[in-house]
Tab-separated table of N, CA and C in Angstrom:
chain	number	residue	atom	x	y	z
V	250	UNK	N	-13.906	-4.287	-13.040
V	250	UNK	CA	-13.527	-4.644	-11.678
V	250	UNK	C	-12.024	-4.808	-11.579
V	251	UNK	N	-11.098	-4.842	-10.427
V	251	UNK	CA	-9.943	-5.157	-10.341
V	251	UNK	C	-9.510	-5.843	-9.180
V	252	UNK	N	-9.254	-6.864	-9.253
V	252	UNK	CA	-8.564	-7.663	-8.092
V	252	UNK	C	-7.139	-6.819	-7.569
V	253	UNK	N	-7.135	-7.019	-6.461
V	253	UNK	CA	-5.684	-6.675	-5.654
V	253	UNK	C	-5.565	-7.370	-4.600
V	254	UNK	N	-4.346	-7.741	-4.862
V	254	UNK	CA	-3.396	-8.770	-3.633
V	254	UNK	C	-2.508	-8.595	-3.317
V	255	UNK	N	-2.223	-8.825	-1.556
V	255	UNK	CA	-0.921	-8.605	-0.845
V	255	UNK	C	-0.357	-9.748	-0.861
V	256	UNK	N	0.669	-9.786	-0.433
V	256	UNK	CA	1.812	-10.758	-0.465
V	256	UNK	C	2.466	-9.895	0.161
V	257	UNK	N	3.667	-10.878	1.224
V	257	UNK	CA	4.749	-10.683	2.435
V	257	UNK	C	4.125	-9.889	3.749
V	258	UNK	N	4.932	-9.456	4.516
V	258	UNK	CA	4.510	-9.060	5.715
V	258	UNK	C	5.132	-10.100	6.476
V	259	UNK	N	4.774	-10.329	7.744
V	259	UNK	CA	5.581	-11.267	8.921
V	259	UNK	C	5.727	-10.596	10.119
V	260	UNK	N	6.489	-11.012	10.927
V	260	UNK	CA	7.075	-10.968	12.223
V	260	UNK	C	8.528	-10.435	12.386
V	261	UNK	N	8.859	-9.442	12.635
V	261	UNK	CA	10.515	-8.634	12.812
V	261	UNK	C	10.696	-8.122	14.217
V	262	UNK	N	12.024	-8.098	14.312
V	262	UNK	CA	12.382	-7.631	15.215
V	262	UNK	C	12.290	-5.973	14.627
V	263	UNK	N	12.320	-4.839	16.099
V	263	UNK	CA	12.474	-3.471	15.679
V	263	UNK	C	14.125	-3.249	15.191
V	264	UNK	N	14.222	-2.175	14.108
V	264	UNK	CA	15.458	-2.173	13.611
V	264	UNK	C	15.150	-3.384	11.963
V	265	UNK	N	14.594	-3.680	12.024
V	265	UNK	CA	14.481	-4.663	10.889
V	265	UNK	C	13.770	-4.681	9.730
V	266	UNK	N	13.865	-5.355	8.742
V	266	UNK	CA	13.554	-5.081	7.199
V	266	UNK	C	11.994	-5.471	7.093
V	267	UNK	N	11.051	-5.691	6.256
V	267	UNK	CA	10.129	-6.308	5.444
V	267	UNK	C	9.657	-5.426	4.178
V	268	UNK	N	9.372	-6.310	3.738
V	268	UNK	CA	8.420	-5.840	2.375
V	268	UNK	C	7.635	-6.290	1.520
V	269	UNK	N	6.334	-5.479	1.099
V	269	UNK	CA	5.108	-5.542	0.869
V	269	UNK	C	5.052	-5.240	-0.538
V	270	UNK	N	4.473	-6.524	-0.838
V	270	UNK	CA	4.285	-6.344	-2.702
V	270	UNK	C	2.659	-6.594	-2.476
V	271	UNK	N	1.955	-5.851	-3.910
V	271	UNK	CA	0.717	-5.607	-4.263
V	271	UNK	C	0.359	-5.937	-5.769
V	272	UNK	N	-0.150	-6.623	-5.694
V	272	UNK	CA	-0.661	-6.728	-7.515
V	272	UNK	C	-2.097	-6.351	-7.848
V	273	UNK	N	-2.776	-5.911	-8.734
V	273	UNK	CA	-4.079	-5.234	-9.102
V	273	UNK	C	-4.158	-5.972	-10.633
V	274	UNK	N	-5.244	-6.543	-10.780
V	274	UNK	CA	-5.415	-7.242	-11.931
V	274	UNK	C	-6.716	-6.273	-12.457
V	275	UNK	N	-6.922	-6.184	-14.143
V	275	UNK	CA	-8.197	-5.335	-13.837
V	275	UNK	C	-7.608	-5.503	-16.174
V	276	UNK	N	-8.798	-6.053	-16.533
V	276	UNK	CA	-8.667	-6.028	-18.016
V	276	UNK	C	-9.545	-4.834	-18.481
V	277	UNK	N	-9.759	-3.883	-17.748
V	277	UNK	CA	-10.873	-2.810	-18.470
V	277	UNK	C	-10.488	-1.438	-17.808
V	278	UNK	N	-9.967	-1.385	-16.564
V	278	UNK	CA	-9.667	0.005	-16.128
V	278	UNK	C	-8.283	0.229	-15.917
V	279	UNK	N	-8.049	1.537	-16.333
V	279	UNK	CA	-6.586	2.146	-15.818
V	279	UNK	C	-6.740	2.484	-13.995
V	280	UNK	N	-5.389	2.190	-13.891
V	280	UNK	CA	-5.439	2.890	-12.539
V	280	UNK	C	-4.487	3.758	-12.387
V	281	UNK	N	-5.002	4.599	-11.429
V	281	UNK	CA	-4.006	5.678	-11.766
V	281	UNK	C	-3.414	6.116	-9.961
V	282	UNK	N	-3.603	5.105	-9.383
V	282	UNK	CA	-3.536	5.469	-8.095
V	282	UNK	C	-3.070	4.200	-7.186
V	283	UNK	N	-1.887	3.775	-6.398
V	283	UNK	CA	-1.723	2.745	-5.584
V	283	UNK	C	-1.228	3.168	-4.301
V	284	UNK	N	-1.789	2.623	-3.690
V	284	UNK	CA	-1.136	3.084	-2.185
V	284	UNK	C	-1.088	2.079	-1.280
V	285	UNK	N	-0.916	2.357	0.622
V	285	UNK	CA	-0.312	1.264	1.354
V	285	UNK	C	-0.966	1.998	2.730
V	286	UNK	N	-1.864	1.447	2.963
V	286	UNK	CA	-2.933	2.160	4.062
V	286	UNK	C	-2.287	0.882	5.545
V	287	UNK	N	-2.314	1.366	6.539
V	287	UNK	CA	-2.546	0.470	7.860
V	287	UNK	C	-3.580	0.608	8.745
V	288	UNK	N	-3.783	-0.047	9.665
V	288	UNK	CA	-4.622	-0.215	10.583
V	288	UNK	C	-4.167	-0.944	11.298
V	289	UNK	N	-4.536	-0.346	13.103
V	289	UNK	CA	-3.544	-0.987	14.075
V	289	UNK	C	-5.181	-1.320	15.035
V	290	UNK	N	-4.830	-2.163	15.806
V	290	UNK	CA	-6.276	-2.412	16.433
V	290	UNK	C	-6.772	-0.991	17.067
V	291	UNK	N	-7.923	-0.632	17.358
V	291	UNK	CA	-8.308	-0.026	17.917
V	291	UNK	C	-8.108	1.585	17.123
V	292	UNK	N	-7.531	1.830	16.235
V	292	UNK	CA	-7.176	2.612	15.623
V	292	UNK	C	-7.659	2.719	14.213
V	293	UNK	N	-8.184	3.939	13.824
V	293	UNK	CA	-8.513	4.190	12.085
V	293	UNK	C	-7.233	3.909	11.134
V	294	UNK	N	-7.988	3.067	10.167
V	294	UNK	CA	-6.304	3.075	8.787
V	294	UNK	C	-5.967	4.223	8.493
V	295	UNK	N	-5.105	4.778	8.473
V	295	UNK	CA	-4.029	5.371	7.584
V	295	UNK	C	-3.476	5.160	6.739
V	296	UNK	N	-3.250	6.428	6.044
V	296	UNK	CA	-2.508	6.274	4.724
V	296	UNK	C	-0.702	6.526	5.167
V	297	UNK	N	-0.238	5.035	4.490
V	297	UNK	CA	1.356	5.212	4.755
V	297	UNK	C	2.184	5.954	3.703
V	298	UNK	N	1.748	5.271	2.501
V	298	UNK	CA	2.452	5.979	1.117
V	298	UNK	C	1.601	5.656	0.334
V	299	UNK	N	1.369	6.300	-0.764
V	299	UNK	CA	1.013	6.168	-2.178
V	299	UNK	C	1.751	6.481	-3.325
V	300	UNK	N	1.326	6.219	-4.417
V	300	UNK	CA	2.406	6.757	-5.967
V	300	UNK	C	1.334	6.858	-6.802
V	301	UNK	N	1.416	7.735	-8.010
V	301	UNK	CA	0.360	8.028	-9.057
V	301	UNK	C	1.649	7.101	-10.360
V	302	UNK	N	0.336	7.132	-11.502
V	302	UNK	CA	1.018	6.999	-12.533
V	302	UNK	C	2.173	7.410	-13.371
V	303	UNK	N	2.553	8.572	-12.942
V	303	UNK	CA	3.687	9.347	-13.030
V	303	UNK	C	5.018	9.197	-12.100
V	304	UNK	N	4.766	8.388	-11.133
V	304	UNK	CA	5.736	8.166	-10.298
V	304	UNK	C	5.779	8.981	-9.031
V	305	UNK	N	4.918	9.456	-8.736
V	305	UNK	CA	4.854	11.264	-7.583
V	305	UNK	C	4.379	9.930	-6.742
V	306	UNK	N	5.366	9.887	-5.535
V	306	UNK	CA	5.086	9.578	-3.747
V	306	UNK	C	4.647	10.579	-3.363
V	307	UNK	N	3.690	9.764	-1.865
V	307	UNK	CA	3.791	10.330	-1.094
V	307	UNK	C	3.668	9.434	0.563
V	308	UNK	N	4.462	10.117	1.671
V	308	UNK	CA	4.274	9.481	2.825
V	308	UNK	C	3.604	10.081	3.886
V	309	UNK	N	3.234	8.873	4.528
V	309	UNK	CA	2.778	9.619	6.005
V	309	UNK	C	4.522	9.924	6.925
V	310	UNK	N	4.206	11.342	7.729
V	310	UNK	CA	5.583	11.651	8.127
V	310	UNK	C	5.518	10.314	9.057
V	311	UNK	N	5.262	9.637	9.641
V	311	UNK	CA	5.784	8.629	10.584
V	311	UNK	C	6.563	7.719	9.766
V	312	UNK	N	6.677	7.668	8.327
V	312	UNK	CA	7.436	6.490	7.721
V	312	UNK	C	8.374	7.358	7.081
V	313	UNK	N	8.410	8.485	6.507
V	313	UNK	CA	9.149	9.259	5.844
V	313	UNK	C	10.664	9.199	6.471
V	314	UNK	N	11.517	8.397	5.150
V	314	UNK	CA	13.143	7.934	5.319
V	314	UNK	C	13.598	6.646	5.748
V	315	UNK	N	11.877	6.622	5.852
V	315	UNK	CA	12.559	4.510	6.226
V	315	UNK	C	11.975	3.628	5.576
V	316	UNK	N	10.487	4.169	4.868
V	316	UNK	CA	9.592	3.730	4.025
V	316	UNK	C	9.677	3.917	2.749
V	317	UNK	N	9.744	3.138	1.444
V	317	UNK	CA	10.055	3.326	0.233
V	317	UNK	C	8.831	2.695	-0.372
V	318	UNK	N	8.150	3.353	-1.272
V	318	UNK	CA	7.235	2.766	-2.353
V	318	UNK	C	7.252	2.733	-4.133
V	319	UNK	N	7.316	1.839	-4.330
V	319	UNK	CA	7.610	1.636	-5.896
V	319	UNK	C	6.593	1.476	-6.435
V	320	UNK	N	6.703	1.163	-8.072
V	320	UNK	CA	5.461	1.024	-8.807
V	320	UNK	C	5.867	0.088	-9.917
V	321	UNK	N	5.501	-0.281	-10.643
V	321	UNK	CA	5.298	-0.776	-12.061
V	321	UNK	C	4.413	-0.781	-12.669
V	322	UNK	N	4.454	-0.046	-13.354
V	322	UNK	CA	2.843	0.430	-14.155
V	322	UNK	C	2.919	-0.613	-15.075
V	323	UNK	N	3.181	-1.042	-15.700
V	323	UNK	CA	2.884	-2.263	-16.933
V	323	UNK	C	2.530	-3.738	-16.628
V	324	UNK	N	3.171	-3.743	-15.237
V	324	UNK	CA	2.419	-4.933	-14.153
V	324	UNK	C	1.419	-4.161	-13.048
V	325	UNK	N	1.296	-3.004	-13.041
V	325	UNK	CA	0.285	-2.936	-11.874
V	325	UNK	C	0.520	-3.542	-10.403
V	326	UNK	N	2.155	-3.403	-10.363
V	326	UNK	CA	2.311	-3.965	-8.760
V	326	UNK	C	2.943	-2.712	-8.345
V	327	UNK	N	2.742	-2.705	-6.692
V	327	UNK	CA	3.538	-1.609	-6.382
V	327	UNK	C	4.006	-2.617	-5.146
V	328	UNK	N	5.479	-1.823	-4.584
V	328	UNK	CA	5.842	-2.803	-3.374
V	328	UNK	C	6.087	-1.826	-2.793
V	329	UNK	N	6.590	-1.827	-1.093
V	329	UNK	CA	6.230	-0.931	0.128
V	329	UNK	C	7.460	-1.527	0.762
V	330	UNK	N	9.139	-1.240	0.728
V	330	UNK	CA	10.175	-1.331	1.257
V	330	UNK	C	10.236	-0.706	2.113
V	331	UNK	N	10.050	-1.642	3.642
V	331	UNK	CA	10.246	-0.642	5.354
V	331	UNK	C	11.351	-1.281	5.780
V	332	UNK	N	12.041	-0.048	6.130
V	332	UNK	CA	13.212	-0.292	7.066
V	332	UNK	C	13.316	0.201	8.151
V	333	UNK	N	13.957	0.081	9.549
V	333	UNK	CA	14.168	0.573	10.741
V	333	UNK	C	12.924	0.548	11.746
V	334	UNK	N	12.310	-0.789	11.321
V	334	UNK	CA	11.069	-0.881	11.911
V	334	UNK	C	10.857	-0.684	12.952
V	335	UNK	N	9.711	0.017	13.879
V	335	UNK	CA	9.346	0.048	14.747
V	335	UNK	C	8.177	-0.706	15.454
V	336	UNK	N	8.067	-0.844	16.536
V	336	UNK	CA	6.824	-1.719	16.946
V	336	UNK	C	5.743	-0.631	16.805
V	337	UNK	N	5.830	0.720	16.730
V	337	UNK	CA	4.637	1.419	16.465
V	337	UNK	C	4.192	1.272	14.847
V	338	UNK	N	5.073	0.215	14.467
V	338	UNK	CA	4.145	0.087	12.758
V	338	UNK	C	3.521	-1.084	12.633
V	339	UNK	N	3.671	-2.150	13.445
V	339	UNK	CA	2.653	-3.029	13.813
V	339	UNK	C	1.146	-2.628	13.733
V	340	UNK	N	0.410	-3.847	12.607
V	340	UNK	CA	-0.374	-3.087	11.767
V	340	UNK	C	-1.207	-4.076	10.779
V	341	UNK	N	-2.208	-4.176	10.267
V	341	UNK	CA	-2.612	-4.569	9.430
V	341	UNK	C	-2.401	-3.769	8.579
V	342	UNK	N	-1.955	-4.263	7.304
V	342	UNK	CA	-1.610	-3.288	5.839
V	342	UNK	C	-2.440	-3.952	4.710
V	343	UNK	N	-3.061	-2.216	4.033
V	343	UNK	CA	-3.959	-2.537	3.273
V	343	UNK	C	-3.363	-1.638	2.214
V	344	UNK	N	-3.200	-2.778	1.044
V	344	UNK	CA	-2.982	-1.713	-0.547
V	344	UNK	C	-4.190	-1.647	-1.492
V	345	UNK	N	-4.470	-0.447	-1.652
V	345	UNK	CA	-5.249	0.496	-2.579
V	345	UNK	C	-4.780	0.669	-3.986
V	346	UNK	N	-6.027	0.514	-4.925
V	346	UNK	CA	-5.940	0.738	-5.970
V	346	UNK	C	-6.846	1.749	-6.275
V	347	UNK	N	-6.709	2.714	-7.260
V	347	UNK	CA	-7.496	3.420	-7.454
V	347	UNK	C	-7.860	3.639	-8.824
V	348	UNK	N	-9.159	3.076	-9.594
V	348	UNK	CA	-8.854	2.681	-11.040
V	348	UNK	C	-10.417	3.134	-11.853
V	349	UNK	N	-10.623	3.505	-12.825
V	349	UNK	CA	-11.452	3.291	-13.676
V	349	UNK	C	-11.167	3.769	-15.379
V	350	UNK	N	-12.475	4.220	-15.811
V	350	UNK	CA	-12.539	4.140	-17.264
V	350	UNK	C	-11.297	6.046	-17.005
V	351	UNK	N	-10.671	5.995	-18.350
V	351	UNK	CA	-10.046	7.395	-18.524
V	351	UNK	C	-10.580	8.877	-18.220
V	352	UNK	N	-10.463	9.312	-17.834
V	352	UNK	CA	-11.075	10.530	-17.286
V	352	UNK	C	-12.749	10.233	-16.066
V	353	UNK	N	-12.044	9.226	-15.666
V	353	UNK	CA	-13.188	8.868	-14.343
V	353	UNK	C	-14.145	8.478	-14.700
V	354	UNK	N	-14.961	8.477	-13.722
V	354	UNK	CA	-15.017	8.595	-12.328
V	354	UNK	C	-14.230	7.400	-12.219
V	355	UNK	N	-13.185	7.517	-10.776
V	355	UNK	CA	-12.276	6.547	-10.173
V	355	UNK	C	-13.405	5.952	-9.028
V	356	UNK	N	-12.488	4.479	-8.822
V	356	UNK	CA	-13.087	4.076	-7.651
V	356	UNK	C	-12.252	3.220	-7.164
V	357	UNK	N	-12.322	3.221	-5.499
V	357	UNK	CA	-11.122	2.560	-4.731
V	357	UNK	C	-11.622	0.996	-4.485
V	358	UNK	N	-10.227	0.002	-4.655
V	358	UNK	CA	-10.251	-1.326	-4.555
V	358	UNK	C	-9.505	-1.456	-3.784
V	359	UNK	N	-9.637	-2.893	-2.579
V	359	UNK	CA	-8.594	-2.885	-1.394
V	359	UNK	C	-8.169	-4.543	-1.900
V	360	UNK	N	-7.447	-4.693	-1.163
V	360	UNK	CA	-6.957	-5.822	-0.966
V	360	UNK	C	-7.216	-6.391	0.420
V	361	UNK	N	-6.980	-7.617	0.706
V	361	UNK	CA	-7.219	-8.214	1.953
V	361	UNK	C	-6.329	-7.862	3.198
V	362	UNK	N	-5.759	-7.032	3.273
V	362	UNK	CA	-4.785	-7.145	4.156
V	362	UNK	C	-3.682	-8.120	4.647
V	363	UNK	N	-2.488	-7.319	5.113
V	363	UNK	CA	-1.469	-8.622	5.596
V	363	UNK	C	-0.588	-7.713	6.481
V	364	UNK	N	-0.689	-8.879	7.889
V	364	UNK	CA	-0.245	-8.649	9.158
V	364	UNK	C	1.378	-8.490	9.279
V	365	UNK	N	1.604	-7.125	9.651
V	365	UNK	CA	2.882	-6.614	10.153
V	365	UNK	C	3.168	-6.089	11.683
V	366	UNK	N	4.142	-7.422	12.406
V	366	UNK	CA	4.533	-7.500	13.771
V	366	UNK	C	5.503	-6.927	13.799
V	367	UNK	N	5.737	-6.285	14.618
V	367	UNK	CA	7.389	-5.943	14.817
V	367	UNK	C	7.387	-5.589	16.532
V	368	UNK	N	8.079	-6.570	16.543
V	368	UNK	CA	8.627	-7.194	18.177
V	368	UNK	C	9.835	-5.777	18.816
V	369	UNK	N	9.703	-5.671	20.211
V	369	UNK	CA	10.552	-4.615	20.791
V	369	UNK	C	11.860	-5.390	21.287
């Protein structure tokens, strides 16, 4: 099994900073997959960014140049640096893990989500 937890998020003005750290605890599986999904009311989550074990991003074009995602594979955290916020990213944010035994089968773990405002 693997636990994952968000931490940060808040309330910004548009034009403004936050950032989203993720930790994945898990004593038996590799993961080989973290990402940073949202959900806005009324709307299906999306995928914002992800990173593999190798370091390969990727973004959704609505964040692409303002959105940064990191990793640390030896802690299993990844963090989600947004800048130039918009009120269209107002959002519940959900980080993904994607983990099992070596050569699979994988399976996805979420975290609880954490609320991102961004005021006009």
């Amino acid at each position: 099994q693997v636990q994952v937890v968000e931490s940060g998020g808040g309330l910004v003005q548009a034009g403004g900073s936050l950032r989203l750290s993720c930790a994945a605890s898990t004593s038996r599986f590799s993961i080989v997959l973290m990402g940073w999904y949202r959900q806005a009311p009324g709307s299906q989550r999306e995928l914002v960014a992800s990173i593999d074990d190798s370091g390969s991003a990727k973004y959704a074009d609505s964040v692409k140049g303002r959105f940064t995602i990191s990793r640390d594979n030896a802690e299993n955290t990844v963090s989600l640096e947004m800048n130039s916020l918009k009120p269209e990213d107002t959002a519940v944010y959900y980080c993904k893990a994607v983990a099992g035994f070596s050569g699979g089968p994988w399976y996805n773990y979420w975290g609880q989500g954490a609320q991102v405002t961004v005021s006009s």
